[in-house]
């Protein structure tokens, strides 16, 4: 592959990093964005570099922490595309990228409907996913809390509310699936149920395939 100088630095740097971290991480185990900053600037920070799309950068920061490492940040596809984040900063493409991410988010949140039905806030969750508004998401958040589904499920709807409300807040929604399944796991009466909840969460993320979405976002072209 023909890398730019910055992309080459990133590729060489991550080749020596076996695992990426949640949060900022350390110099030996940084997060996705921190790895880019270390490779280019030698700084451990998760500030989005100027050469990286802010839309993609915000999404990456949230989803890489929410998703299981081997499906997201440490998957072969995610790591292969990491160097290509350098050079994605194009203001003309940001709206298209936001639209892609939001469509992905609402589609994936719909898949949590059986969980919402089981925990007693299915009607509100369905309305949120249909209307895709901040108001409906806030109602779903309250319904989840009232149903004693746990703060995590309420946070899921709250994240979607932020996403529907402000263009620069959309990225918070990608912890939603993790939060909802964490709430479900909190109901576990025994180890077998806890295992089932964890398995369901993993299957959700396998289907969501954030590594594939990352590649798609990088490759968005001007019309």
PDB file of C-alpha atoms in Angstrom:
ATOM      1  CA  UNK A   1       0.000   0.000   0.000  1.00  0.00           C
ATOM      2  CA  UNK A   2       1.231   3.506  -0.843  1.00  0.00           C
ATOM      3  CA  UNK A   3       1.189   5.353   2.472  1.00  0.00           C
ATOM      4  CA  UNK A   4       1.740   9.050   3.012  1.00  0.00           C
ATOM      5  CA  UNK A   5       4.640   9.892   5.387  1.00  0.00           C
ATOM      6  CA  UNK A   6       2.234  10.284   8.328  1.00  0.00           C
ATOM      7  CA  UNK A   7       0.434   7.064   7.492  1.00  0.00           C
ATOM      8  CA  UNK A   8       3.757   5.241   7.278  1.00  0.00           C
ATOM      9  CA  UNK A   9       4.728   6.470  10.745  1.00  0.00           C
ATOM     10  CA  UNK A  10       1.435   5.214  12.144  1.00  0.00           C
ATOM     11  CA  UNK A  11       1.735   1.830  10.427  1.00  0.00           C
ATOM     12  CA  UNK A  12       5.258   1.344  11.774  1.00  0.00           C
ATOM     13  CA  UNK A  13       4.274   2.447  15.260  1.00  0.00           C
ATOM     14  CA  UNK A  14       1.261   0.158  15.648  1.00  0.00           C
ATOM     15  CA  UNK A  15       3.213  -2.807  14.281  1.00  0.00           C
ATOM     16  CA  UNK A  16       4.998  -2.766  17.666  1.00  0.00           C
ATOM     17  CA  UNK A  17       1.788  -2.346  19.694  1.00  0.00           C
ATOM     18  CA  UNK A  18       0.143  -5.764  20.235  1.00  0.00           C
ATOM     19  CA  UNK A  19      -2.960  -4.365  21.952  1.00  0.00           C
ATOM     20  CA  UNK A  20      -4.765  -1.031  21.912  1.00  0.00           C
ATOM     21  CA  UNK A  21      -6.272   0.366  25.104  1.00  0.00           C
ATOM     22  CA  UNK A  22      -9.561   1.693  26.408  1.00  0.00           C
ATOM     23  CA  UNK A  23      -9.266   5.287  27.522  1.00  0.00           C
ATOM     24  CA  UNK A  24      -6.082   7.097  26.561  1.00  0.00           C
ATOM     25  CA  UNK A  25      -3.860   4.217  27.651  1.00  0.00           C
ATOM     26  CA  UNK A  26      -0.083   4.399  27.949  1.00  0.00           C
ATOM     27  CA  UNK A  27       2.834   4.810  25.569  1.00  0.00           C
ATOM     28  CA  UNK A  28       3.159   1.042  25.414  1.00  0.00           C
ATOM     29  CA  UNK A  29      -0.579   0.428  25.107  1.00  0.00           C
ATOM     30  CA  UNK A  30      -2.361   3.520  23.756  1.00  0.00           C
ATOM     31  CA  UNK A  31      -5.896   3.887  22.457  1.00  0.00           C
ATOM     32  CA  UNK A  32      -6.549   4.284  18.728  1.00  0.00           C
ATOM     33  CA  UNK A  33      -6.294   8.085  18.645  1.00  0.00           C
ATOM     34  CA  UNK A  34      -3.404   8.203  21.123  1.00  0.00           C
ATOM     35  CA  UNK A  35      -1.493   5.755  18.909  1.00  0.00           C
ATOM     36  CA  UNK A  36      -1.829   8.179  15.994  1.00  0.00           C
ATOM     37  CA  UNK A  37      -0.659  11.105  18.127  1.00  0.00           C
ATOM     38  CA  UNK A  38       2.305   9.137  19.475  1.00  0.00           C
ATOM     39  CA  UNK A  39       3.314   8.019  15.992  1.00  0.00           C
ATOM     40  CA  UNK A  40       3.137  11.491  14.450  1.00  0.00           C
ATOM     41  CA  UNK A  41       3.841  13.875  17.318  1.00  0.00           C
ATOM     42  CA  UNK A  42       5.273  11.727  20.116  1.00  0.00           C
ATOM     43  CA  UNK A  43       2.489  12.823  22.481  1.00  0.00           C
ATOM     44  CA  UNK A  44       0.207  10.606  24.559  1.00  0.00           C
ATOM     45  CA  UNK A  45      -3.164  12.297  24.078  1.00  0.00           C
ATOM     46  CA  UNK A  46      -6.561  11.461  22.665  1.00  0.00           C
ATOM     47  CA  UNK A  47      -7.038  14.922  21.173  1.00  0.00           C
ATOM     48  CA  UNK A  48      -8.129  14.357  17.588  1.00  0.00           C
ATOM     49  CA  UNK A  49      -5.180  15.256  15.296  1.00  0.00           C
ATOM     50  CA  UNK A  50      -5.710  17.911  12.635  1.00  0.00           C
ATOM     51  CA  UNK A  51      -5.159  15.335   9.896  1.00  0.00           C
ATOM     52  CA  UNK A  52      -8.033  13.151  11.154  1.00  0.00           C
ATOM     53  CA  UNK A  53     -11.732  13.725  10.499  1.00  0.00           C
ATOM     54  CA  UNK A  54     -13.347  15.004  13.698  1.00  0.00           C
ATOM     55  CA  UNK A  55     -16.486  13.029  12.949  1.00  0.00           C
ATOM     56  CA  UNK A  56     -14.569   9.781  12.609  1.00  0.00           C
ATOM     57  CA  UNK A  57     -12.317  10.643  15.547  1.00  0.00           C
ATOM     58  CA  UNK A  58     -15.223  11.242  17.941  1.00  0.00           C
ATOM     59  CA  UNK A  59     -16.902   8.039  16.828  1.00  0.00           C
ATOM     60  CA  UNK A  60     -13.682   6.045  17.199  1.00  0.00           C
ATOM     61  CA  UNK A  61     -13.107   7.278  20.752  1.00  0.00           C
ATOM     62  CA  UNK A  62     -16.555   6.097  21.866  1.00  0.00           C
ATOM     63  CA  UNK A  63     -16.972   2.882  19.956  1.00  0.00           C
ATOM     64  CA  UNK A  64     -13.496   1.500  20.610  1.00  0.00           C
ATOM     65  CA  UNK A  65     -14.250   1.519  24.349  1.00  0.00           C
ATOM     66  CA  UNK A  66     -17.787   0.124  24.037  1.00  0.00           C
ATOM     67  CA  UNK A  67     -16.966  -2.757  21.703  1.00  0.00           C
ATOM     68  CA  UNK A  68     -15.072  -5.940  22.694  1.00  0.00           C
ATOM     69  CA  UNK A  69     -11.419  -5.418  21.786  1.00  0.00           C
ATOM     70  CA  UNK A  70     -11.098  -8.364  19.416  1.00  0.00           C
ATOM     71  CA  UNK A  71     -14.146  -7.239  17.413  1.00  0.00           C
ATOM     72  CA  UNK A  72     -13.126  -3.589  17.346  1.00  0.00           C
ATOM     73  CA  UNK A  73      -9.811  -1.935  18.120  1.00  0.00           C
ATOM     74  CA  UNK A  74      -7.654  -5.087  18.044  1.00  0.00           C
ATOM     75  CA  UNK A  75      -9.268  -6.711  15.020  1.00  0.00           C
ATOM     76  CA  UNK A  76      -7.176  -7.085  11.879  1.00  0.00           C
ATOM     77  CA  UNK A  77      -9.477  -4.829   9.852  1.00  0.00           C
ATOM     78  CA  UNK A  78      -9.488  -2.017  12.434  1.00  0.00           C
ATOM     79  CA  UNK A  79      -5.705  -2.053  12.736  1.00  0.00           C
ATOM     80  CA  UNK A  80      -5.260  -2.188   8.951  1.00  0.00           C
ATOM     81  CA  UNK A  81      -7.351   0.947   8.578  1.00  0.00           C
ATOM     82  CA  UNK A  82      -5.851   2.843  11.498  1.00  0.00           C
ATOM     83  CA  UNK A  83      -3.010   4.448   9.476  1.00  0.00           C
ATOM     84  CA  UNK A  84      -5.539   5.608   6.877  1.00  0.00           C
ATOM     85  CA  UNK A  85      -7.252   7.825   9.438  1.00  0.00           C
ATOM     86  CA  UNK A  86      -4.445  10.299   8.775  1.00  0.00           C
ATOM     87  CA  UNK A  87      -5.609  12.357   5.819  1.00  0.00           C
ATOM     88  CA  UNK A  88      -9.361  12.028   6.430  1.00  0.00           C
ATOM     89  CA  UNK A  89      -9.792  15.627   7.592  1.00  0.00           C
ATOM     90  CA  UNK A  90     -12.039  16.979   4.840  1.00  0.00           C
ATOM     91  CA  UNK A  91     -14.845  19.363   5.929  1.00  0.00           C
ATOM     92  CA  UNK A  92     -16.793  18.584   2.764  1.00  0.00           C
ATOM     93  CA  UNK A  93     -17.210  14.945   3.837  1.00  0.00           C
ATOM     94  CA  UNK A  94     -18.168  15.441   7.472  1.00  0.00           C
ATOM     95  CA  UNK A  95     -21.936  15.702   6.989  1.00  0.00           C
ATOM     96  CA  UNK A  96     -22.019  12.539   4.883  1.00  0.00           C
ATOM     97  CA  UNK A  97     -20.027  10.730   7.569  1.00  0.00           C
ATOM     98  CA  UNK A  98     -22.380  11.919  10.306  1.00  0.00           C
ATOM     99  CA  UNK A  99     -25.353  10.678   8.324  1.00  0.00           C
ATOM    100  CA  UNK A 100     -23.746   7.261   7.857  1.00  0.00           C
ATOM    101  CA  UNK A 101     -22.948   6.938  11.558  1.00  0.00           C
ATOM    102  CA  UNK A 102     -26.403   8.019  12.697  1.00  0.00           C
ATOM    103  CA  UNK A 103     -28.106   5.616  10.311  1.00  0.00           C
ATOM    104  CA  UNK A 104     -25.872   2.842  11.627  1.00  0.00           C
ATOM    105  CA  UNK A 105     -26.659   3.774  15.209  1.00  0.00           C
ATOM    106  CA  UNK A 106     -30.440   3.738  14.839  1.00  0.00           C
ATOM    107  CA  UNK A 107     -30.356   0.489  12.886  1.00  0.00           C
ATOM    108  CA  UNK A 108     -28.313  -1.216  15.605  1.00  0.00           C
ATOM    109  CA  UNK A 109     -30.376   0.189  18.483  1.00  0.00           C
ATOM    110  CA  UNK A 110     -33.459  -1.375  16.893  1.00  0.00           C
ATOM    111  CA  UNK A 111     -31.851  -4.752  17.488  1.00  0.00           C
ATOM    112  CA  UNK A 112     -32.118  -4.173  21.236  1.00  0.00           C
ATOM    113  CA  UNK A 113     -35.912  -4.223  20.998  1.00  0.00           C
ATOM    114  CA  UNK A 114     -36.268  -7.772  22.430  1.00  0.00           C
ATOM    115  CA  UNK A 115     -34.228  -6.686  25.454  1.00  0.00           C
ATOM    116  CA  UNK A 116     -36.387  -3.585  25.917  1.00  0.00           C
ATOM    117  CA  UNK A 117     -39.536  -5.694  25.608  1.00  0.00           C
ATOM    118  CA  UNK A 118     -38.229  -8.132  28.194  1.00  0.00           C
ATOM    119  CA  UNK A 119     -37.383  -5.384  30.663  1.00  0.00           C
ATOM    120  CA  UNK A 120     -40.648  -3.460  30.315  1.00  0.00           C
ATOM    121  CA  UNK A 121     -39.767  -0.426  28.220  1.00  0.00           C
ATOM    122  CA  UNK A 122     -40.324  -1.909  24.765  1.00  0.00           C
ATOM    123  CA  UNK A 123     -43.031   0.533  23.669  1.00  0.00           C
ATOM    124  CA  UNK A 124     -40.876   3.548  24.421  1.00  0.00           C
ATOM    125  CA  UNK A 125     -37.780   1.988  22.871  1.00  0.00           C
ATOM    126  CA  UNK A 126     -39.677   1.183  19.670  1.00  0.00           C
ATOM    127  CA  UNK A 127     -40.963   4.769  19.485  1.00  0.00           C
ATOM    128  CA  UNK A 128     -37.438   6.109  19.939  1.00  0.00           C
ATOM    129  CA  UNK A 129     -36.074   3.963  17.135  1.00  0.00           C
ATOM    130  CA  UNK A 130     -38.955   4.910  14.859  1.00  0.00           C
ATOM    131  CA  UNK A 131     -39.048   8.651  15.524  1.00  0.00           C
ATOM    132  CA  UNK A 132     -35.279   9.145  15.971  1.00  0.00           C
ATOM    133  CA  UNK A 133     -35.717  12.317  17.995  1.00  0.00           C
ATOM    134  CA  UNK A 134     -34.265  13.635  21.217  1.00  0.00           C
ATOM    135  CA  UNK A 135     -37.719  13.848  22.780  1.00  0.00           C
ATOM    136  CA  UNK A 136     -38.536  10.196  22.125  1.00  0.00           C
ATOM    137  CA  UNK A 137     -35.110   9.129  23.347  1.00  0.00           C
ATOM    138  CA  UNK A 138     -35.593  10.998  26.622  1.00  0.00           C
ATOM    139  CA  UNK A 139     -38.945   9.261  27.100  1.00  0.00           C
ATOM    140  CA  UNK A 140     -37.253   5.904  26.491  1.00  0.00           C
ATOM    141  CA  UNK A 141     -34.567   6.844  28.999  1.00  0.00           C
ATOM    142  CA  UNK A 142     -37.167   7.571  31.689  1.00  0.00           C
ATOM    143  CA  UNK A 143     -39.115   4.408  30.872  1.00  0.00           C
ATOM    144  CA  UNK A 144     -35.963   2.318  31.217  1.00  0.00           C
ATOM    145  CA  UNK A 145     -35.251   3.842  34.605  1.00  0.00           C
ATOM    146  CA  UNK A 146     -38.859   3.456  35.786  1.00  0.00           C
ATOM    147  CA  UNK A 147     -38.789  -0.199  34.760  1.00  0.00           C
ATOM    148  CA  UNK A 148     -35.780  -0.673  37.027  1.00  0.00           C
ATOM    149  CA  UNK A 149     -33.767  -1.716  34.000  1.00  0.00           C
ATOM    150  CA  UNK A 150     -30.775  -0.125  35.595  1.00  0.00           C
ATOM    151  CA  UNK A 151     -28.900   3.097  35.001  1.00  0.00           C
ATOM    152  CA  UNK A 152     -27.004   1.519  32.116  1.00  0.00           C
ATOM    153  CA  UNK A 153     -30.087   1.030  29.946  1.00  0.00           C
ATOM    154  CA  UNK A 154     -31.234   4.540  30.766  1.00  0.00           C
ATOM    155  CA  UNK A 155     -27.832   5.776  29.704  1.00  0.00           C
ATOM    156  CA  UNK A 156     -28.295   4.006  26.383  1.00  0.00           C
ATOM    157  CA  UNK A 157     -31.414   6.015  25.607  1.00  0.00           C
ATOM    158  CA  UNK A 158     -29.803   9.142  26.996  1.00  0.00           C
ATOM    159  CA  UNK A 159     -26.875   8.664  24.634  1.00  0.00           C
ATOM    160  CA  UNK A 160     -29.280   8.347  21.724  1.00  0.00           C
ATOM    161  CA  UNK A 161     -30.994  11.525  22.913  1.00  0.00           C
ATOM    162  CA  UNK A 162     -27.680  13.364  22.757  1.00  0.00           C
ATOM    163  CA  UNK A 163     -27.097  11.955  19.301  1.00  0.00           C
ATOM    164  CA  UNK A 164     -30.448  13.135  18.008  1.00  0.00           C
ATOM    165  CA  UNK A 165     -30.060  16.556  19.603  1.00  0.00           C
ATOM    166  CA  UNK A 166     -26.679  17.903  18.558  1.00  0.00           C
ATOM    167  CA  UNK A 167     -24.428  17.227  15.610  1.00  0.00           C
ATOM    168  CA  UNK A 168     -21.338  17.184  17.789  1.00  0.00           C
ATOM    169  CA  UNK A 169     -22.900  14.883  20.385  1.00  0.00           C
ATOM    170  CA  UNK A 170     -23.911  11.999  18.120  1.00  0.00           C
ATOM    171  CA  UNK A 171     -20.806   9.995  18.959  1.00  0.00           C
ATOM    172  CA  UNK A 172     -21.929   9.315  22.523  1.00  0.00           C
ATOM    173  CA  UNK A 173     -24.554   6.904  21.270  1.00  0.00           C
ATOM    174  CA  UNK A 174     -22.231   4.061  20.432  1.00  0.00           C
ATOM    175  CA  UNK A 175     -21.903   3.014  24.029  1.00  0.00           C
ATOM    176  CA  UNK A 176     -25.648   2.402  23.948  1.00  0.00           C
ATOM    177  CA  UNK A 177     -25.600  -1.283  23.073  1.00  0.00           C
ATOM    178  CA  UNK A 178     -22.935  -1.987  25.655  1.00  0.00           C
ATOM    179  CA  UNK A 179     -24.975  -0.126  28.269  1.00  0.00           C
ATOM    180  CA  UNK A 180     -28.206  -1.954  27.510  1.00  0.00           C
ATOM    181  CA  UNK A 181     -26.588  -5.365  27.661  1.00  0.00           C
ATOM    182  CA  UNK A 182     -24.757  -4.407  30.834  1.00  0.00           C
ATOM    183  CA  UNK A 183     -28.141  -3.603  32.362  1.00  0.00           C
ATOM    184  CA  UNK A 184     -29.438  -6.979  31.285  1.00  0.00           C
ATOM    185  CA  UNK A 185     -26.420  -8.719  32.782  1.00  0.00           C
ATOM    186  CA  UNK A 186     -27.118  -6.959  36.082  1.00  0.00           C
ATOM    187  CA  UNK A 187     -30.275  -9.047  36.358  1.00  0.00           C
ATOM    188  CA  UNK A 188     -28.245 -12.254  36.318  1.00  0.00           C
ATOM    189  CA  UNK A 189     -29.256 -14.536  39.172  1.00  0.00           C
ATOM    190  CA  UNK A 190     -26.520 -17.008  38.447  1.00  0.00           C
ATOM    191  CA  UNK A 191     -23.368 -17.483  36.393  1.00  0.00           C
ATOM    192  CA  UNK A 192     -25.213 -19.172  33.539  1.00  0.00           C
ATOM    193  CA  UNK A 193     -27.497 -16.188  33.021  1.00  0.00           C
ATOM    194  CA  UNK A 194     -24.580 -13.781  33.236  1.00  0.00           C
ATOM    195  CA  UNK A 195     -22.820 -15.804  30.564  1.00  0.00           C
ATOM    196  CA  UNK A 196     -25.906 -15.655  28.337  1.00  0.00           C
ATOM    197  CA  UNK A 197     -26.096 -11.867  28.702  1.00  0.00           C
ATOM    198  CA  UNK A 198     -22.412 -11.504  27.855  1.00  0.00           C
ATOM    199  CA  UNK A 199     -22.851 -13.772  24.844  1.00  0.00           C
ATOM    200  CA  UNK A 200     -25.802 -11.689  23.607  1.00  0.00           C
ATOM    201  CA  UNK A 201     -23.735  -8.518  23.880  1.00  0.00           C
ATOM    202  CA  UNK A 202     -20.903 -10.111  21.918  1.00  0.00           C
ATOM    203  CA  UNK A 203     -23.259 -11.260  19.175  1.00  0.00           C
ATOM    204  CA  UNK A 204     -24.645  -7.735  18.942  1.00  0.00           C
ATOM    205  CA  UNK A 205     -21.201  -6.289  18.306  1.00  0.00           C
ATOM    206  CA  UNK A 206     -20.295  -8.991  15.820  1.00  0.00           C
ATOM    207  CA  UNK A 207     -23.362  -7.991  13.843  1.00  0.00           C
ATOM    208  CA  UNK A 208     -22.703  -4.272  14.263  1.00  0.00           C
ATOM    209  CA  UNK A 209     -19.151  -4.758  12.914  1.00  0.00           C
ATOM    210  CA  UNK A 210     -17.631  -1.359  13.785  1.00  0.00           C
ATOM    211  CA  UNK A 211     -14.376  -2.239  12.006  1.00  0.00           C
ATOM    212  CA  UNK A 212     -16.267  -2.484   8.731  1.00  0.00           C
ATOM    213  CA  UNK A 213     -17.968   0.835   9.402  1.00  0.00           C
ATOM    214  CA  UNK A 214     -14.591   2.454  10.113  1.00  0.00           C
ATOM    215  CA  UNK A 215     -13.369   1.355   6.695  1.00  0.00           C
ATOM    216  CA  UNK A 216     -16.525   2.733   5.092  1.00  0.00           C
ATOM    217  CA  UNK A 217     -16.159   6.097   6.819  1.00  0.00           C
ATOM    218  CA  UNK A 218     -12.538   6.420   5.712  1.00  0.00           C
ATOM    219  CA  UNK A 219     -13.493   5.714   2.112  1.00  0.00           C
ATOM    220  CA  UNK A 220     -16.341   8.235   1.803  1.00  0.00           C
ATOM    221  CA  UNK A 221     -15.852  10.246  -1.392  1.00  0.00           C
ATOM    222  CA  UNK A 222     -17.098  13.638  -2.530  1.00  0.00           C
ATOM    223  CA  UNK A 223     -20.091  13.432  -4.847  1.00  0.00           C
TER     224      UNK A 223
END
